[in-house]
Amino acid sequence: MNGDPDWAIRAQAFSALEQLAIAKNGLIPWADIDLGFQFEGQRMHFASKALGIFKPQRMSAALSLKTTVPRGRRRTWYRDQNADIDRPTGLVPYDLAKGGLNNPANLHLRIAHNRKAPLIYFRGVAPTLYEAFWPVWVTQFNEAEQRILLSVSDATQSNPGNLPPQSLAAGLQVREKSYSQVQSRHRNHQAWFSNRTKSAYGYRCAFSGLPLRSLLVGAHIVPDVENGPASVDNGICMSTLHHTAFDTNLIGVDPDLRIHVAEKVIKERDGPLLENLRQLHGTKLRTPSHADAHPNPKYLEFRFARFRAAEG
């Protein structure tokens, strides 16, 4: 990545972390994080046990951030230990270390921000247990307020725009490039919601078990545009194929977590992809290991009624 001399190390850390997150079903014990990863034959750490902002010796800017959950009744030291999302912006808040830019940890984070370098965010969900989000970027660095705001990437999000009819012309036709300037409202909370949902499901599709993180999305049960909450119990981790089928009412999930496949898919006999969908009929949806992250039956009931209506 241009402008980031640490990119090779970051890329290796991201690759190793993906394997670890899938192996641990999205909830990673600190003991496993502390084992680190290999880079050019050398063991490197993902994060520091003592510090929230971490820079390995071989890097020139920060690699990761960590929020912990205190044991027992121990006090919390930072605001981000009690916060999930910054409501005005939809971004993720994180407190800087004490001491401003005189603290090397903050300075290393500022360097990453200036380079627009991606980071790892380990979010504590229990003492010594973490969810991992990557890549994340420092979107706002506010030294006066002693905090930053993080934006989270979702690999499945894209905004290609609508193709004009003439773009569907013969494949050999060459068109002159043109561009339009548009204004759009980016849903910052959506990427955070999607990543938290994928983490809750252990980075596996709830329909098929597919473990390829780049092909997964955290999908709303009650849609975002219909004021569906950006909470994990209103989400299901799906592959992009199952997300499309779910959104177009080719598959549905009832409040008892039973999967239903539309009659027109069951009757169709063309192609292995449809066969994979047909085989889901009557099976149970995979659910997160933590009951609090299971789909809310009320949300499923709302969405399943729409599936039934589409069946007519």
mmCIF file of C-alpha atoms in Angstrom:
data_model
loop_
_atom_site.group_PDB
_atom_site.id
_atom_site.type_symbol
_atom_site.label_atom_id
_atom_site.label_comp_id
_atom_site.label_asym_id
_atom_site.label_seq_id
_atom_site.Cartn_x
_atom_site.Cartn_y
_atom_site.Cartn_z
ATOM 1 C CA MET A 1 0.000 0.000 0.000
ATOM 2 C CA ASN A 2 1.466 3.341 -1.101
ATOM 3 C CA GLY A 3 2.587 5.580 1.748
ATOM 4 C CA ASP A 4 2.726 2.812 4.357
ATOM 5 C CA PRO A 5 6.200 1.285 4.834
ATOM 6 C CA ASP A 6 4.651 -1.187 7.300
ATOM 7 C CA TRP A 7 2.172 -2.622 4.818
ATOM 8 C CA ALA A 8 3.817 -6.048 4.424
ATOM 9 C CA ILE A 9 3.607 -6.636 8.182
ATOM 10 C CA ARG A 10 0.016 -5.383 8.349
ATOM 11 C CA ALA A 11 -1.046 -7.675 5.509
ATOM 12 C CA GLN A 12 0.504 -10.692 7.230
ATOM 13 C CA ALA A 13 -1.146 -9.749 10.522
ATOM 14 C CA PHE A 14 -4.559 -9.446 8.836
ATOM 15 C CA SER A 15 -4.162 -12.840 7.141
ATOM 16 C CA ALA A 16 -3.103 -14.580 10.355
ATOM 17 C CA LEU A 17 -5.866 -12.884 12.346
ATOM 18 C CA GLU A 18 -8.533 -14.054 9.901
ATOM 19 C CA GLN A 19 -7.475 -17.668 10.386
ATOM 20 C CA LEU A 20 -7.449 -17.210 14.158
ATOM 21 C CA ALA A 21 -10.872 -15.530 14.267
ATOM 22 C CA ILE A 22 -12.470 -18.307 12.218
ATOM 23 C CA ALA A 23 -10.781 -21.022 14.303
ATOM 24 C CA LYS A 24 -12.095 -19.405 17.502
ATOM 25 C CA ASN A 25 -15.618 -18.736 16.165
ATOM 26 C CA GLY A 26 -15.177 -14.973 16.391
ATOM 27 C CA LEU A 27 -14.387 -14.845 20.133
ATOM 28 C CA ILE A 28 -10.625 -14.937 20.674
ATOM 29 C CA PRO A 29 -9.030 -15.577 24.091
ATOM 30 C CA TRP A 30 -6.146 -13.280 24.968
ATOM 31 C CA ALA A 31 -3.855 -16.327 25.273
ATOM 32 C CA ASP A 32 -4.298 -16.953 21.533
ATOM 33 C CA ILE A 33 -3.875 -13.296 20.602
ATOM 34 C CA ASP A 34 -0.698 -13.213 22.679
ATOM 35 C CA LEU A 35 0.830 -16.006 20.571
ATOM 36 C CA GLY A 36 1.138 -13.492 17.762
ATOM 37 C CA PHE A 37 1.989 -14.295 14.135
ATOM 38 C CA GLN A 38 5.000 -15.080 11.995
ATOM 39 C CA PHE A 39 6.604 -12.546 9.667
ATOM 40 C CA GLU A 40 9.771 -13.398 7.750
ATOM 41 C CA GLY A 41 10.593 -16.127 10.248
ATOM 42 C CA GLN A 42 10.120 -13.884 13.273
ATOM 43 C CA ARG A 43 7.333 -14.010 15.843
ATOM 44 C CA MET A 44 5.454 -10.726 16.124
ATOM 45 C CA HIS A 45 2.721 -9.648 18.504
ATOM 46 C CA PHE A 46 -0.785 -8.562 17.508
ATOM 47 C CA ALA A 47 -1.219 -6.438 20.617
ATOM 48 C CA SER A 48 0.172 -5.625 24.049
ATOM 49 C CA LYS A 49 -1.274 -6.935 27.297
ATOM 50 C CA ALA A 50 -0.385 -3.714 29.126
ATOM 51 C CA LEU A 51 -1.064 -1.105 26.431
ATOM 52 C CA GLY A 52 -4.190 -0.250 24.467
ATOM 53 C CA ILE A 53 -2.296 1.202 21.489
ATOM 54 C CA PHE A 54 0.388 -1.130 20.166
ATOM 55 C CA LYS A 55 3.322 -0.720 17.759
ATOM 56 C CA PRO A 56 5.684 -3.662 17.160
ATOM 57 C CA GLN A 57 9.379 -2.842 17.167
ATOM 58 C CA ARG A 58 9.721 -3.553 13.443
ATOM 59 C CA MET A 59 6.950 -1.102 12.557
ATOM 60 C CA SER A 60 7.035 2.683 12.395
ATOM 61 C CA ALA A 61 3.346 3.236 13.242
ATOM 62 C CA ALA A 62 0.637 1.569 15.323
ATOM 63 C CA LEU A 63 -0.699 -1.861 14.355
ATOM 64 C CA SER A 64 -3.585 -2.355 16.782
ATOM 65 C CA LEU A 65 -5.919 -0.929 19.415
ATOM 66 C CA LYS A 66 -7.403 -2.810 22.343
ATOM 67 C CA THR A 67 -10.347 -2.188 24.675
ATOM 68 C CA THR A 68 -10.509 -4.400 27.753
ATOM 69 C CA VAL A 69 -13.291 -5.541 30.066
ATOM 70 C CA PRO A 70 -12.155 -5.300 33.725
ATOM 71 C CA ARG A 71 -12.355 -8.319 35.984
ATOM 72 C CA GLY A 72 -14.983 -8.365 38.711
ATOM 73 C CA ARG A 73 -15.792 -4.899 40.041
ATOM 74 C CA ARG A 74 -12.581 -3.228 38.989
ATOM 75 C CA ARG A 75 -13.115 0.297 37.694
ATOM 76 C CA THR A 76 -13.009 1.277 34.031
ATOM 77 C CA TRP A 77 -10.277 3.736 33.087
ATOM 78 C CA TYR A 78 -11.354 4.885 29.623
ATOM 79 C CA ARG A 79 -14.643 6.085 28.162
ATOM 80 C CA ASP A 80 -14.467 3.577 25.299
ATOM 81 C CA GLN A 81 -14.744 0.737 27.834
ATOM 82 C CA ASN A 82 -18.389 1.748 28.297
ATOM 83 C CA ALA A 83 -19.199 2.977 24.780
ATOM 84 C CA ASP A 84 -20.124 1.055 21.649
ATOM 85 C CA ILE A 85 -20.710 3.701 18.989
ATOM 86 C CA ASP A 86 -20.637 7.483 18.649
ATOM 87 C CA ARG A 87 -24.275 8.274 17.880
ATOM 88 C CA PRO A 88 -23.798 11.605 16.025
ATOM 89 C CA THR A 89 -21.360 10.052 13.528
ATOM 90 C CA GLY A 90 -21.994 6.307 13.671
ATOM 91 C CA LEU A 91 -18.249 5.799 14.190
ATOM 92 C CA VAL A 92 -16.481 3.883 16.958
ATOM 93 C CA PRO A 93 -14.940 6.027 19.746
ATOM 94 C CA TYR A 94 -11.593 5.228 21.317
ATOM 95 C CA ASP A 95 -9.768 7.158 24.032
ATOM 96 C CA LEU A 96 -6.163 8.189 23.555
ATOM 97 C CA ALA A 97 -3.570 7.259 26.149
ATOM 98 C CA LYS A 98 -2.798 9.844 28.799
ATOM 99 C CA GLY A 99 -0.273 12.528 27.901
ATOM 100 C CA GLY A 100 -1.294 13.649 24.426
ATOM 101 C CA LEU A 101 1.323 13.442 21.695
ATOM 102 C CA ASN A 102 4.037 13.339 24.340
ATOM 103 C CA ASN A 103 2.937 9.746 24.826
ATOM 104 C CA PRO A 104 4.678 7.597 22.163
ATOM 105 C CA ALA A 105 1.605 5.386 21.793
ATOM 106 C CA ASN A 106 -0.548 8.353 20.702
ATOM 107 C CA LEU A 107 2.196 9.557 18.388
ATOM 108 C CA HIS A 108 2.414 6.144 16.707
ATOM 109 C CA LEU A 109 -1.364 6.196 16.268
ATOM 110 C CA ARG A 110 -1.196 9.696 14.785
ATOM 111 C CA ILE A 111 1.388 8.499 12.263
ATOM 112 C CA ALA A 112 -0.949 5.661 11.215
ATOM 113 C CA HIS A 113 -3.758 8.208 10.873
ATOM 114 C CA ASN A 114 -1.642 10.520 8.712
ATOM 115 C CA ARG A 115 -0.708 7.608 6.445
ATOM 116 C CA LYS A 116 -4.326 6.375 6.308
ATOM 117 C CA ALA A 117 -2.921 3.020 7.388
ATOM 118 C CA PRO A 118 -5.372 0.259 8.394
ATOM 119 C CA LEU A 119 -5.379 -1.075 11.955
ATOM 120 C CA ILE A 120 -6.748 -3.951 14.023
ATOM 121 C CA TYR A 121 -9.236 -3.252 16.813
ATOM 122 C CA PHE A 122 -9.530 -5.847 19.588
ATOM 123 C CA ARG A 123 -12.753 -5.160 21.475
ATOM 124 C CA GLY A 124 -13.131 -6.874 24.828
ATOM 125 C CA VAL A 125 -16.409 -8.721 25.338
ATOM 126 C CA ALA A 126 -15.390 -10.331 28.649
ATOM 127 C CA PRO A 127 -12.204 -10.398 30.732
ATOM 128 C CA THR A 128 -9.457 -11.915 28.486
ATOM 129 C CA LEU A 129 -11.930 -12.495 25.597
ATOM 130 C CA TYR A 130 -12.019 -10.339 22.458
ATOM 131 C CA GLU A 131 -13.741 -9.688 19.167
ATOM 132 C CA ALA A 132 -11.392 -8.576 16.390
ATOM 133 C CA PHE A 133 -12.230 -6.012 13.710
ATOM 134 C CA TRP A 134 -9.976 -5.288 10.755
ATOM 135 C CA PRO A 135 -9.227 -3.236 8.824
ATOM 136 C CA VAL A 136 -10.232 -0.113 10.746
ATOM 137 C CA TRP A 137 -9.042 3.444 10.162
ATOM 138 C CA VAL A 138 -8.654 6.496 12.365
ATOM 139 C CA THR A 139 -11.202 8.866 10.836
ATOM 140 C CA GLN A 140 -10.952 11.681 13.383
ATOM 141 C CA PHE A 141 -8.000 12.406 15.654
ATOM 142 C CA ASN A 142 -9.054 14.875 18.343
ATOM 143 C CA GLU A 143 -6.160 15.601 20.667
ATOM 144 C CA ALA A 144 -8.127 18.272 22.564
ATOM 145 C CA GLU A 145 -10.846 15.759 23.527
ATOM 146 C CA GLN A 146 -8.269 12.988 23.978
ATOM 147 C CA ARG A 147 -10.099 10.596 21.678
ATOM 148 C CA ILE A 148 -10.302 9.291 18.131
ATOM 149 C CA LEU A 149 -13.131 7.933 15.997
ATOM 150 C CA LEU A 150 -12.674 4.714 14.050
ATOM 151 C CA SER A 151 -14.344 3.700 10.805
ATOM 152 C CA VAL A 152 -14.701 0.012 10.056
ATOM 153 C CA SER A 153 -14.433 -1.596 6.653
ATOM 154 C CA ASP A 154 -16.905 -4.129 5.313
ATOM 155 C CA ALA A 155 -15.424 -5.964 2.345
ATOM 156 C CA THR A 156 -18.840 -6.712 0.808
ATOM 157 C CA GLN A 157 -19.976 -3.076 0.672
ATOM 158 C CA SER A 158 -19.789 -1.366 -2.664
ATOM 159 C CA ASN A 159 -21.587 1.407 -4.457
ATOM 160 C CA PRO A 160 -21.176 0.825 -8.187
ATOM 161 C CA GLY A 161 -24.175 2.958 -9.099
ATOM 162 C CA ASN A 162 -26.835 2.081 -11.668
ATOM 163 C CA LEU A 163 -25.607 1.044 -15.082
ATOM 164 C CA PRO A 164 -27.182 3.043 -17.917
ATOM 165 C CA PRO A 165 -28.865 0.946 -20.649
ATOM 166 C CA GLN A 166 -26.192 1.848 -23.216
ATOM 167 C CA SER A 167 -23.523 0.275 -21.018
ATOM 168 C CA LEU A 168 -25.052 -3.111 -21.809
ATOM 169 C CA ALA A 169 -24.095 -2.816 -25.467
ATOM 170 C CA ALA A 170 -21.937 -5.359 -27.301
ATOM 171 C CA GLY A 171 -18.830 -6.375 -25.401
ATOM 172 C CA LEU A 172 -16.480 -5.142 -28.153
ATOM 173 C CA GLN A 173 -17.852 -1.610 -28.049
ATOM 174 C CA VAL A 174 -15.457 0.847 -26.419
ATOM 175 C CA ARG A 175 -17.024 3.787 -24.648
ATOM 176 C CA GLU A 176 -15.354 7.021 -23.702
ATOM 177 C CA LYS A 177 -14.943 7.330 -19.958
ATOM 178 C CA SER A 178 -17.097 9.889 -18.173
ATOM 179 C CA TYR A 179 -17.722 10.756 -14.548
ATOM 180 C CA SER A 180 -20.495 12.316 -12.509
ATOM 181 C CA GLN A 181 -20.147 14.029 -9.174
ATOM 182 C CA VAL A 182 -22.722 12.756 -6.697
ATOM 183 C CA GLN A 183 -23.524 13.266 -3.060
ATOM 184 C CA SER A 184 -24.283 10.286 -0.877
ATOM 185 C CA ARG A 185 -24.849 9.558 2.787
ATOM 186 C CA HIS A 186 -22.545 6.819 4.035
ATOM 187 C CA ARG A 187 -23.999 4.618 6.763
ATOM 188 C CA ASN A 188 -21.055 4.461 9.156
ATOM 189 C CA HIS A 189 -23.017 2.318 11.589
ATOM 190 C CA GLN A 190 -23.693 -0.311 8.921
ATOM 191 C CA ALA A 191 -20.084 -1.482 8.617
ATOM 192 C CA TRP A 192 -19.769 -1.691 12.408
ATOM 193 C CA PHE A 193 -23.040 -3.641 12.648
ATOM 194 C CA SER A 194 -22.007 -5.982 9.822
ATOM 195 C CA ASN A 195 -18.604 -6.711 11.334
ATOM 196 C CA ARG A 196 -20.035 -7.335 14.812
ATOM 197 C CA THR A 197 -22.627 -9.698 13.343
ATOM 198 C CA LYS A 198 -19.988 -11.632 11.390
ATOM 199 C CA SER A 199 -17.857 -11.878 14.509
ATOM 200 C CA ALA A 200 -20.816 -13.173 16.563
ATOM 201 C CA TYR A 201 -21.365 -15.943 14.002
ATOM 202 C CA GLY A 202 -17.676 -16.893 14.020
ATOM 203 C CA TYR A 203 -17.188 -15.623 10.464
ATOM 204 C CA ARG A 204 -19.349 -18.398 9.044
ATOM 205 C CA CYS A 205 -22.516 -18.164 6.980
ATOM 206 C CA ALA A 206 -25.526 -19.058 9.157
ATOM 207 C CA PHE A 207 -27.078 -20.933 6.204
ATOM 208 C CA SER A 208 -24.144 -22.796 4.664
ATOM 209 C CA GLY A 209 -21.270 -22.592 7.149
ATOM 210 C CA LEU A 210 -19.058 -20.910 4.537
ATOM 211 C CA PRO A 211 -16.000 -19.498 6.396
ATOM 212 C CA LEU A 212 -14.672 -17.065 3.742
ATOM 213 C CA ARG A 213 -14.783 -13.666 5.450
ATOM 214 C CA SER A 214 -14.508 -11.741 2.174
ATOM 215 C CA LEU A 215 -17.764 -13.352 0.952
ATOM 216 C CA LEU A 216 -19.764 -12.725 4.123
ATOM 217 C CA VAL A 217 -22.059 -9.892 5.142
ATOM 218 C CA GLY A 218 -23.880 -9.085 8.348
ATOM 219 C CA ALA A 219 -27.424 -8.674 7.043
ATOM 220 C CA HIS A 220 -30.352 -6.973 8.761
ATOM 221 C CA ILE A 221 -33.478 -8.985 9.526
ATOM 222 C CA VAL A 222 -35.639 -5.865 9.799
ATOM 223 C CA PRO A 223 -34.035 -3.652 7.118
ATOM 224 C CA ASP A 224 -32.039 -0.586 8.063
ATOM 225 C CA VAL A 225 -34.231 1.584 5.824
ATOM 226 C CA GLU A 226 -37.259 0.444 7.842
ATOM 227 C CA ASN A 227 -35.648 1.505 11.120
ATOM 228 C CA GLY A 228 -34.318 -1.942 11.901
ATOM 229 C CA PRO A 229 -31.839 -1.551 14.780
ATOM 230 C CA ALA A 230 -28.108 -1.929 14.147
ATOM 231 C CA SER A 231 -27.897 -4.592 16.854
ATOM 232 C CA VAL A 232 -26.547 -8.110 16.494
ATOM 233 C CA ASP A 233 -29.910 -9.691 17.424
ATOM 234 C CA ASN A 234 -31.310 -8.011 14.289
ATOM 235 C CA GLY A 235 -28.580 -9.525 12.145
ATOM 236 C CA ILE A 236 -27.633 -12.793 10.487
ATOM 237 C CA CYS A 237 -24.236 -13.565 8.992
ATOM 238 C CA MET A 238 -24.730 -14.724 5.390
ATOM 239 C CA SER A 239 -22.749 -15.307 2.244
ATOM 240 C CA THR A 240 -23.425 -12.803 -0.525
ATOM 241 C CA LEU A 241 -25.449 -15.487 -2.348
ATOM 242 C CA HIS A 242 -27.718 -16.171 0.617
ATOM 243 C CA HIS A 243 -28.029 -12.457 1.319
ATOM 244 C CA THR A 244 -29.405 -11.909 -2.182
ATOM 245 C CA ALA A 245 -31.770 -14.875 -1.791
ATOM 246 C CA PHE A 246 -32.926 -13.584 1.609
ATOM 247 C CA ASP A 247 -33.507 -10.047 0.332
ATOM 248 C CA THR A 248 -35.509 -11.308 -2.663
ATOM 249 C CA ASN A 249 -37.606 -13.702 -0.525
ATOM 250 C CA LEU A 250 -36.222 -16.862 -2.103
ATOM 251 C CA ILE A 251 -35.355 -18.064 1.395
ATOM 252 C CA GLY A 252 -36.849 -17.130 4.747
ATOM 253 C CA VAL A 253 -36.353 -17.947 8.426
ATOM 254 C CA ASP A 254 -39.271 -18.417 10.815
ATOM 255 C CA PRO A 255 -39.216 -17.417 14.515
ATOM 256 C CA ASP A 256 -38.206 -20.985 15.438
ATOM 257 C CA LEU A 257 -35.063 -20.609 13.266
ATOM 258 C CA ARG A 258 -36.392 -23.035 10.663
ATOM 259 C CA ILE A 259 -35.261 -22.234 7.100
ATOM 260 C CA HIS A 260 -37.864 -22.107 4.332
ATOM 261 C CA VAL A 261 -37.166 -22.088 0.605
ATOM 262 C CA ALA A 262 -39.590 -20.508 -1.863
ATOM 263 C CA GLU A 263 -41.737 -22.903 -3.866
ATOM 264 C CA LYS A 264 -40.408 -21.600 -7.177
ATOM 265 C CA VAL A 265 -36.859 -22.500 -6.117
ATOM 266 C CA ILE A 266 -37.921 -25.974 -4.999
ATOM 267 C CA LYS A 267 -39.613 -26.618 -8.361
ATOM 268 C CA GLU A 268 -36.688 -25.317 -10.420
ATOM 269 C CA ARG A 269 -34.216 -28.054 -11.403
ATOM 270 C CA ASP A 270 -31.513 -26.128 -13.230
ATOM 271 C CA GLY A 271 -28.074 -25.723 -11.683
ATOM 272 C CA PRO A 272 -26.090 -26.714 -8.572
ATOM 273 C CA LEU A 273 -26.535 -23.334 -6.867
ATOM 274 C CA LEU A 274 -30.300 -23.780 -6.755
ATOM 275 C CA GLU A 275 -29.795 -27.330 -5.518
ATOM 276 C CA ASN A 276 -27.764 -25.939 -2.612
ATOM 277 C CA LEU A 277 -30.619 -23.573 -1.770
ATOM 278 C CA ARG A 278 -33.232 -26.351 -2.038
ATOM 279 C CA GLN A 279 -31.288 -28.489 0.428
ATOM 280 C CA LEU A 280 -31.710 -25.783 3.066
ATOM 281 C CA HIS A 281 -35.484 -26.259 3.193
ATOM 282 C CA GLY A 282 -36.542 -27.473 6.638
ATOM 283 C CA THR A 283 -33.085 -27.212 8.183
ATOM 284 C CA LYS A 284 -32.167 -25.029 11.158
ATOM 285 C CA LEU A 285 -30.272 -21.762 11.001
ATOM 286 C CA ARG A 286 -26.816 -21.802 12.584
ATOM 287 C CA THR A 287 -26.706 -19.462 15.577
ATOM 288 C CA PRO A 288 -23.957 -17.746 17.600
ATOM 289 C CA SER A 289 -22.554 -19.456 20.664
ATOM 290 C CA HIS A 290 -23.801 -16.603 22.856
ATOM 291 C CA ALA A 291 -27.588 -16.570 23.305
ATOM 292 C CA ASP A 292 -27.676 -12.741 23.454
ATOM 293 C CA ALA A 293 -26.575 -12.660 19.816
ATOM 294 C CA HIS A 294 -29.303 -15.028 18.566
ATOM 295 C CA PRO A 295 -31.843 -13.523 16.139
ATOM 296 C CA ASN A 296 -34.712 -11.840 17.970
ATOM 297 C CA PRO A 297 -37.902 -13.914 17.325
ATOM 298 C CA LYS A 298 -39.950 -10.703 16.891
ATOM 299 C CA TYR A 299 -37.655 -9.518 14.121
ATOM 300 C CA LEU A 300 -37.780 -12.943 12.459
ATOM 301 C CA GLU A 301 -41.577 -12.964 12.689
ATOM 302 C CA PHE A 302 -41.726 -9.560 10.973
ATOM 303 C CA ARG A 303 -39.425 -10.657 8.158
ATOM 304 C CA PHE A 304 -40.964 -14.124 7.759
ATOM 305 C CA ALA A 305 -44.391 -12.582 7.212
ATOM 306 C CA ARG A 306 -42.900 -10.776 4.220
ATOM 307 C CA PHE A 307 -41.506 -14.063 2.881
ATOM 308 C CA ARG A 308 -44.957 -15.667 3.205
ATOM 309 C CA ALA A 309 -46.624 -12.707 1.479
ATOM 310 C CA ALA A 310 -44.180 -13.000 -1.436
ATOM 311 C CA GLU A 311 -45.106 -16.679 -1.749
ATOM 312 C CA GLY A 312 -48.700 -15.492 -2.271
#
